[in-house]
PDB file of N, CA and C in Angstrom:
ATOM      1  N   UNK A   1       0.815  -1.197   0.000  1.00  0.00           N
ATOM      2  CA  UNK A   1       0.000   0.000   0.000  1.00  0.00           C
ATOM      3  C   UNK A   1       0.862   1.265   0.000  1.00  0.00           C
ATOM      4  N   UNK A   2       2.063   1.176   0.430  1.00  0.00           N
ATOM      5  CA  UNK A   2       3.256   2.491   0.657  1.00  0.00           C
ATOM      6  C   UNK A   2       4.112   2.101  -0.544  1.00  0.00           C
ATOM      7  N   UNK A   3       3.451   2.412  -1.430  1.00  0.00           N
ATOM      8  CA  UNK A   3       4.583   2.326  -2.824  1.00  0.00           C
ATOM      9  C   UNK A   3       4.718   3.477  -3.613  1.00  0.00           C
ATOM     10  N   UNK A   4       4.051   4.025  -3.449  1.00  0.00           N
ATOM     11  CA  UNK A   4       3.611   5.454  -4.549  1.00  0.00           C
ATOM     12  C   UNK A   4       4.396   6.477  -3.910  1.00  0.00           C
ATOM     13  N   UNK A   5       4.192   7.774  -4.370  1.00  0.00           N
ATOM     14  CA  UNK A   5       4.527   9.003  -4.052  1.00  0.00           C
ATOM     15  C   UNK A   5       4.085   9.492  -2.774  1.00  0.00           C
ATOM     16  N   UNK A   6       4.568  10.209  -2.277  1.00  0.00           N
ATOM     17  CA  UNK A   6       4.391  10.697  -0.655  1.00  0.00           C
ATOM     18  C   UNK A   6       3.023  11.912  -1.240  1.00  0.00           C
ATOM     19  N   UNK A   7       1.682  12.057  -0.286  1.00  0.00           N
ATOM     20  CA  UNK A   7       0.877  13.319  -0.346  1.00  0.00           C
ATOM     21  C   UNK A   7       1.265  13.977   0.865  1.00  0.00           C
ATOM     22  N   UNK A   8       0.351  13.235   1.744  1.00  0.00           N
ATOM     23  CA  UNK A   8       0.696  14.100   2.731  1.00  0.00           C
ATOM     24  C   UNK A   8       1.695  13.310   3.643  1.00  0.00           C
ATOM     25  N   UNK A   9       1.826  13.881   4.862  1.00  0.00           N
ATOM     26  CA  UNK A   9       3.065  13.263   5.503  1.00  0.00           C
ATOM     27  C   UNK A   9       3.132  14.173   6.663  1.00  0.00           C
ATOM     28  N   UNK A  10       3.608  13.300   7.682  1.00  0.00           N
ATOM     29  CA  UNK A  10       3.431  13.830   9.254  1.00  0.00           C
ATOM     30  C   UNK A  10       4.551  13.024  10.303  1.00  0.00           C
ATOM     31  N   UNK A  11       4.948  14.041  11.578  1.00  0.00           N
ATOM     32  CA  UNK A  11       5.985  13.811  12.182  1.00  0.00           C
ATOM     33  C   UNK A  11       5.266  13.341  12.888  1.00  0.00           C
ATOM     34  N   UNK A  12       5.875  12.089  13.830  1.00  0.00           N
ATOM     35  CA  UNK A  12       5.652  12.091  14.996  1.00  0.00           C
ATOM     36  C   UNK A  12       6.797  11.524  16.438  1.00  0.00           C
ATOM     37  N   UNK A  13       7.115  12.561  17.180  1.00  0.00           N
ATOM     38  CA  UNK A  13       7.943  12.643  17.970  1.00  0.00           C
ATOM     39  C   UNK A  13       8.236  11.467  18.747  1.00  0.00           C
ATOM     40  N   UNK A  14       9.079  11.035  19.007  1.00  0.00           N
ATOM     41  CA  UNK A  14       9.960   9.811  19.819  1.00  0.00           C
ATOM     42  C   UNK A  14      10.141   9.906  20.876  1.00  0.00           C
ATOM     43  N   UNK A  15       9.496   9.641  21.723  1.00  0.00           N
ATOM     44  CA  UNK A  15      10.165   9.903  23.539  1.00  0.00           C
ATOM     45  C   UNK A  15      10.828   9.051  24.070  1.00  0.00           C
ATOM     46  N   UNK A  16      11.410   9.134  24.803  1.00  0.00           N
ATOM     47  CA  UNK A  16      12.429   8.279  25.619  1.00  0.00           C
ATOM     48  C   UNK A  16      11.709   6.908  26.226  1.00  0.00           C
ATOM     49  N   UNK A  17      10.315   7.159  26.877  1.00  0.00           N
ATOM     50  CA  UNK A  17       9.628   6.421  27.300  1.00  0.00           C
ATOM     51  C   UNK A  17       9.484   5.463  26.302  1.00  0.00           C
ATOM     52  N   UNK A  18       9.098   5.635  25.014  1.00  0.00           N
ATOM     53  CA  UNK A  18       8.439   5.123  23.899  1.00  0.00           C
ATOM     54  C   UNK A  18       9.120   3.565  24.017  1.00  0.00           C
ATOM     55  N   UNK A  19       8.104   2.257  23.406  1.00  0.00           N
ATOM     56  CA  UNK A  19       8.273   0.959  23.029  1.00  0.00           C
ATOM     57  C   UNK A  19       7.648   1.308  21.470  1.00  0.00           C
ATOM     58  N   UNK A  20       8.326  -0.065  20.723  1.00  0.00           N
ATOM     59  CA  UNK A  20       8.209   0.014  19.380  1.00  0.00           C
ATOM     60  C   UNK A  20       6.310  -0.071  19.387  1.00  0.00           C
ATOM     61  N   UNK A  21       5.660  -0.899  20.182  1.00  0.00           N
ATOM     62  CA  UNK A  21       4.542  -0.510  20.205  1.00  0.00           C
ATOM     63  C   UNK A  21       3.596   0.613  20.300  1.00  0.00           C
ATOM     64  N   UNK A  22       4.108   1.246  21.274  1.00  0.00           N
ATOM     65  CA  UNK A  22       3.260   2.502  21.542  1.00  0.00           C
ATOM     66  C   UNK A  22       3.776   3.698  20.634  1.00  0.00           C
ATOM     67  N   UNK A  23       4.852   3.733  19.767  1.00  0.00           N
ATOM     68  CA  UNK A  23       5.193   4.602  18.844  1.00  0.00           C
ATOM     69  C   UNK A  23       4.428   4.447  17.154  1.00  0.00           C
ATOM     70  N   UNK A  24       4.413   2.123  17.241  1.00  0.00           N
ATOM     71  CA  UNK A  24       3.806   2.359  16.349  1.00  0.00           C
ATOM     72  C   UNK A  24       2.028   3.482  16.557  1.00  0.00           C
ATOM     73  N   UNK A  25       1.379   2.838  17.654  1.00  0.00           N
ATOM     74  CA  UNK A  25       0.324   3.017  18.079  1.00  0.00           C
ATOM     75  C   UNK A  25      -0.036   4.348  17.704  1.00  0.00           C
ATOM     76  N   UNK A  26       0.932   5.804  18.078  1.00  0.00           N
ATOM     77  CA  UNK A  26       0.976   6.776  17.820  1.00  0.00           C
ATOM     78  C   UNK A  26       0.753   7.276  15.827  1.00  0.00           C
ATOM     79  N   UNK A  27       1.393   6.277  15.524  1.00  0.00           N
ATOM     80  CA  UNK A  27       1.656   6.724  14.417  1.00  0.00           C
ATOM     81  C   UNK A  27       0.442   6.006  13.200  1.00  0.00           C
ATOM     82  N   UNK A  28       0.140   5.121  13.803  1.00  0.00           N
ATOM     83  CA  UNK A  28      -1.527   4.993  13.219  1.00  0.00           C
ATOM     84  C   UNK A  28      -2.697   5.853  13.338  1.00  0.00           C
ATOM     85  N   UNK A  29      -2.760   6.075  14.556  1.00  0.00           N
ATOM     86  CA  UNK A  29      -3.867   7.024  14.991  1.00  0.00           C
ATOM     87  C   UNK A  29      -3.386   8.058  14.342  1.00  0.00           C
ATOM     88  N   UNK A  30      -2.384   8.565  13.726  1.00  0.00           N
ATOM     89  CA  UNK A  30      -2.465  10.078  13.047  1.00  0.00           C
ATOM     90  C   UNK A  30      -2.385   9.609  11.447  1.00  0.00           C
ATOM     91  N   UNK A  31      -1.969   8.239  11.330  1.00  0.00           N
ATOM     92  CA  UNK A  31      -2.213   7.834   9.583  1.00  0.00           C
ATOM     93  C   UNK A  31      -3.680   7.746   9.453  1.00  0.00           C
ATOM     94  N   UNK A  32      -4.311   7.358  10.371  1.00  0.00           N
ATOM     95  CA  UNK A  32      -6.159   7.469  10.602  1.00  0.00           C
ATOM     96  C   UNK A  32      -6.960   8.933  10.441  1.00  0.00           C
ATOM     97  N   UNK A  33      -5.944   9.852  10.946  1.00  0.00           N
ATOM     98  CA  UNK A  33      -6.570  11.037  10.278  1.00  0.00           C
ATOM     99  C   UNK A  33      -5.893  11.887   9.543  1.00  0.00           C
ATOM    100  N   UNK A  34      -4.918  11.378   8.953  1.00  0.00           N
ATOM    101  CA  UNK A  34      -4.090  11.939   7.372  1.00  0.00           C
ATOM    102  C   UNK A  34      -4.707  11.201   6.120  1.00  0.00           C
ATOM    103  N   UNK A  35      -4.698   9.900   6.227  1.00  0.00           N
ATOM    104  CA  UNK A  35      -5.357   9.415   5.241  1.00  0.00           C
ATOM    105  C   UNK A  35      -6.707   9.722   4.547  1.00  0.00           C
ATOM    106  N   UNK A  36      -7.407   9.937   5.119  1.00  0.00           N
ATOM    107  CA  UNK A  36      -8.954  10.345   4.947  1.00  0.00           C
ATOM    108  C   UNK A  36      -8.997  12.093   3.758  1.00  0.00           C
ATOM    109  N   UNK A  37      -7.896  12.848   4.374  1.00  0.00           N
ATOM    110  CA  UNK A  37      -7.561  13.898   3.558  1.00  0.00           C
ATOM    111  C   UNK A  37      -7.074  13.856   2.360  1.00  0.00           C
ATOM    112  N   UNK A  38      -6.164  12.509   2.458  1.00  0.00           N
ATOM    113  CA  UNK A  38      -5.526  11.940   1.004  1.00  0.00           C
ATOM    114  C   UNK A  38      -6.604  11.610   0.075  1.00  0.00           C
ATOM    115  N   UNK A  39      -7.579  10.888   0.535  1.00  0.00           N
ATOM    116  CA  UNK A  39      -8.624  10.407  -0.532  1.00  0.00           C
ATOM    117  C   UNK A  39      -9.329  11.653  -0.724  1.00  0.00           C
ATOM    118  N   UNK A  40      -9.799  12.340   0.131  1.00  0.00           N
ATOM    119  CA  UNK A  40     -10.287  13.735  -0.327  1.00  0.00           C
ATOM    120  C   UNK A  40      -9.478  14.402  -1.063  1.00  0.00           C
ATOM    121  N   UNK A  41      -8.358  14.071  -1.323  1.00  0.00           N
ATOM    122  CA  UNK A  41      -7.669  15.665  -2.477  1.00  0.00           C
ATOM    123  C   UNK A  41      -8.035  14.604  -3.462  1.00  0.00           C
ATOM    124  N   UNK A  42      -7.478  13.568  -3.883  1.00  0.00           N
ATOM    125  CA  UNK A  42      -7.750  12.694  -4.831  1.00  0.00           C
ATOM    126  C   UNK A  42      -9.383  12.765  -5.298  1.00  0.00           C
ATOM    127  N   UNK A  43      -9.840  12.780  -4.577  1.00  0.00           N
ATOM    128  CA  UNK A  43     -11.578  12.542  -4.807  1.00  0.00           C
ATOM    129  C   UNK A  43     -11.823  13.822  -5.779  1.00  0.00           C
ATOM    130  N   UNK A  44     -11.000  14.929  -5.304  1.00  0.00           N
ATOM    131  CA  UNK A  44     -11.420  16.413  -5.758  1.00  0.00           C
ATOM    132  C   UNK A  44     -10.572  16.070  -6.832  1.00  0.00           C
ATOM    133  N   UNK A  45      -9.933  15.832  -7.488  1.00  0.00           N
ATOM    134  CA  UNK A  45      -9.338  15.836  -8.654  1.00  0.00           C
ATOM    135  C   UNK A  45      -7.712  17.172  -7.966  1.00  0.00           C
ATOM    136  N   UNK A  46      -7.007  17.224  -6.999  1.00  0.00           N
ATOM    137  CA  UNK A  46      -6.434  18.030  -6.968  1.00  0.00           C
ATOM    138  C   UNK A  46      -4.961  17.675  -6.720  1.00  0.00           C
ATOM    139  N   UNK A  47      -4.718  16.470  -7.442  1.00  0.00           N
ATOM    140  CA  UNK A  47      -3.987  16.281  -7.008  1.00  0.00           C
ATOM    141  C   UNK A  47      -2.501  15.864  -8.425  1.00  0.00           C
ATOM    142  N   UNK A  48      -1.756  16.382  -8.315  1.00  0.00           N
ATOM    143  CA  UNK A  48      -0.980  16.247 -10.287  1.00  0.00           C
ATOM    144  C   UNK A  48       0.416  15.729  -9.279  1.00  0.00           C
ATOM    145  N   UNK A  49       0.734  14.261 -10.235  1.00  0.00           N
ATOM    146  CA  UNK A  49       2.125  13.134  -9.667  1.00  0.00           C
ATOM    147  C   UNK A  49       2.857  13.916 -10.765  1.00  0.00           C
ATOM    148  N   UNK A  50       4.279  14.408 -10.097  1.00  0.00           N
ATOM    149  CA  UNK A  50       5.259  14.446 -10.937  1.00  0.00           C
ATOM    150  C   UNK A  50       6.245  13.695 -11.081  1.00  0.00           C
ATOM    151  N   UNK A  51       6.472  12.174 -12.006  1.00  0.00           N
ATOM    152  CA  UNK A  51       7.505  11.939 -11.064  1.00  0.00           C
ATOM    153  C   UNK A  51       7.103  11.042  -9.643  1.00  0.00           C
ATOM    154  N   UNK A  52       7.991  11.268  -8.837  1.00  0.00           N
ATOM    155  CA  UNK A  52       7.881  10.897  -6.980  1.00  0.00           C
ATOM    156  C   UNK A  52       7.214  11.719  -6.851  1.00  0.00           C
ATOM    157  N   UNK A  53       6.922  12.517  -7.034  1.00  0.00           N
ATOM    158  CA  UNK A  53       6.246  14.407  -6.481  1.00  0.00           C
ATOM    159  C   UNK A  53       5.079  14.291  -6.916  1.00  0.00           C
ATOM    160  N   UNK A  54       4.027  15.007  -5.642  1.00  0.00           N
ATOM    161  CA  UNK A  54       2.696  14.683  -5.788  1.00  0.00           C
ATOM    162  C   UNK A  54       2.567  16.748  -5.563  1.00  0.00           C
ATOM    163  N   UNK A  55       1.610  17.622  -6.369  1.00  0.00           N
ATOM    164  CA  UNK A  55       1.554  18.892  -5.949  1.00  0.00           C
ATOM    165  C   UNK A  55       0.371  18.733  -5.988  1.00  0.00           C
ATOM    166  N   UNK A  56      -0.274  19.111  -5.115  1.00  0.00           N
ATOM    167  CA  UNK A  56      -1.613  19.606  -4.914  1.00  0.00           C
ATOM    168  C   UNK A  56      -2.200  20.753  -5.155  1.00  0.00           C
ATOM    169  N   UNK A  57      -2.608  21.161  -6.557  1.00  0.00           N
ATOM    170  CA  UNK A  57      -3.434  22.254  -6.121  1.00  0.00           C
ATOM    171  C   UNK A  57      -4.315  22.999  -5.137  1.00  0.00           C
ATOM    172  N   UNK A  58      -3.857  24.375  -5.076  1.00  0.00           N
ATOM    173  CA  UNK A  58      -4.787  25.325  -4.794  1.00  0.00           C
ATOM    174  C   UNK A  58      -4.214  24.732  -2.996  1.00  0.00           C
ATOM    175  N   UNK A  59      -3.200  24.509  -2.888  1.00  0.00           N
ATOM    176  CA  UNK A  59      -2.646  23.843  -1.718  1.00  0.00           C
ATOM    177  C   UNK A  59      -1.915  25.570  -1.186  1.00  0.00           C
ATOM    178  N   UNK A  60      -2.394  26.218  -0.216  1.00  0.00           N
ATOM    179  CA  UNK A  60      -1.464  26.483   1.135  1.00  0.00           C
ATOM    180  C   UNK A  60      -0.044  26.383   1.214  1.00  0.00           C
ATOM    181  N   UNK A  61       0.961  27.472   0.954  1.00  0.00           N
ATOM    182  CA  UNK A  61       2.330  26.728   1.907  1.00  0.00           C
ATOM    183  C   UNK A  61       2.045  26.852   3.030  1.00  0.00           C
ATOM    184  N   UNK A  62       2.924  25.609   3.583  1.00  0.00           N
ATOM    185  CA  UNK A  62       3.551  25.527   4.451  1.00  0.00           C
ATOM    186  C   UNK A  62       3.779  26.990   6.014  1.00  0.00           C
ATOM    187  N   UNK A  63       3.006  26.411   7.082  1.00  0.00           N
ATOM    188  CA  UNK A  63       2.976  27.409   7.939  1.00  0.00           C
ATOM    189  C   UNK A  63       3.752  27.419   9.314  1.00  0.00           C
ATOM    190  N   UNK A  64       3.851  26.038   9.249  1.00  0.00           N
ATOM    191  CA  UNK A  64       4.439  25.046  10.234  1.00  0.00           C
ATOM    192  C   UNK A  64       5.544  24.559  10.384  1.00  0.00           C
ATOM    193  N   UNK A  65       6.621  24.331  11.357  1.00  0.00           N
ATOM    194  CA  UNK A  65       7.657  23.450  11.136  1.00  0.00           C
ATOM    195  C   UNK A  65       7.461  22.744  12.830  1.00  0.00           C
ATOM    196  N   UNK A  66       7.600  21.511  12.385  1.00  0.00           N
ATOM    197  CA  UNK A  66       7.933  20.755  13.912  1.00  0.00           C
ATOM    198  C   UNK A  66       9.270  20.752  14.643  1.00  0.00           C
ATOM    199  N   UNK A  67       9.487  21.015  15.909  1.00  0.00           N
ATOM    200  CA  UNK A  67      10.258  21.160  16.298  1.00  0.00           C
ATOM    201  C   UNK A  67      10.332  20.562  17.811  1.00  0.00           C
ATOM    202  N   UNK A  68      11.140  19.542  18.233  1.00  0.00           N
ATOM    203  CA  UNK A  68      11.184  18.850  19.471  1.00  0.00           C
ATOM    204  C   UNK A  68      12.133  18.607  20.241  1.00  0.00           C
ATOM    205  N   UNK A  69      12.287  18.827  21.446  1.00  0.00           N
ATOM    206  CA  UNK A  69      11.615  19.666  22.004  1.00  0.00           C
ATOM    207  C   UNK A  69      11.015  20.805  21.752  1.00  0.00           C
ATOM    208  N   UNK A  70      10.097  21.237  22.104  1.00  0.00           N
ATOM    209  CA  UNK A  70      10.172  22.801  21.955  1.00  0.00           C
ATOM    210  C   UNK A  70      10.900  23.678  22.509  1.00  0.00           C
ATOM    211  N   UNK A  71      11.107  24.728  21.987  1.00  0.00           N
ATOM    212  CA  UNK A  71      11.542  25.531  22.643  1.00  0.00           C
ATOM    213  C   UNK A  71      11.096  27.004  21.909  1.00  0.00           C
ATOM    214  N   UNK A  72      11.702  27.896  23.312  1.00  0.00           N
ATOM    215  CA  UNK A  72      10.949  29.403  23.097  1.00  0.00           C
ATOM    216  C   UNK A  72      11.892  30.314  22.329  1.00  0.00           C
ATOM    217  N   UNK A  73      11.783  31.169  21.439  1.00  0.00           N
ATOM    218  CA  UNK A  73      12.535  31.843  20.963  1.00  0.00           C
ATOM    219  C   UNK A  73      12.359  32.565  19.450  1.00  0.00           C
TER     220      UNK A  73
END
């Protein structure tokens, strides 16, 4: 099912605490609500493969950067 081009795509942070379980665990529950958006751009027709490269029309940059720890500054 992970063969194609990347759409969307999401971090999710590693804690010290973490087992390979509960990281996977983490990282489903947010493929559970990334995915659903994927079929929606697709559904809308908004979506043009270049290549590996997927651009989405009428797409937003980028507002965000993750950063972990946080910190203030």
């Amino acid at each position: 099912m992970d063969t194609g081009p990347v759409i969307i795509q999401a971090a999710v942070p590693v804690v010290f605490e973490d087992t390979e379980e509960s990281l996977s665990e983490r990282i489903l529950r947010l493929e559970h609500k990334i995915f659903p958006e994927a079929i929606k751009l697709f559904a809308e027709n908004r979506l043009e493969v270049i290549g590996r490269k997927v651009k989405i029309r009428d797409a937003a940059a980028p507002d965000q950067s993750f950063v972990n720890p946080p910190f203030s500054g």
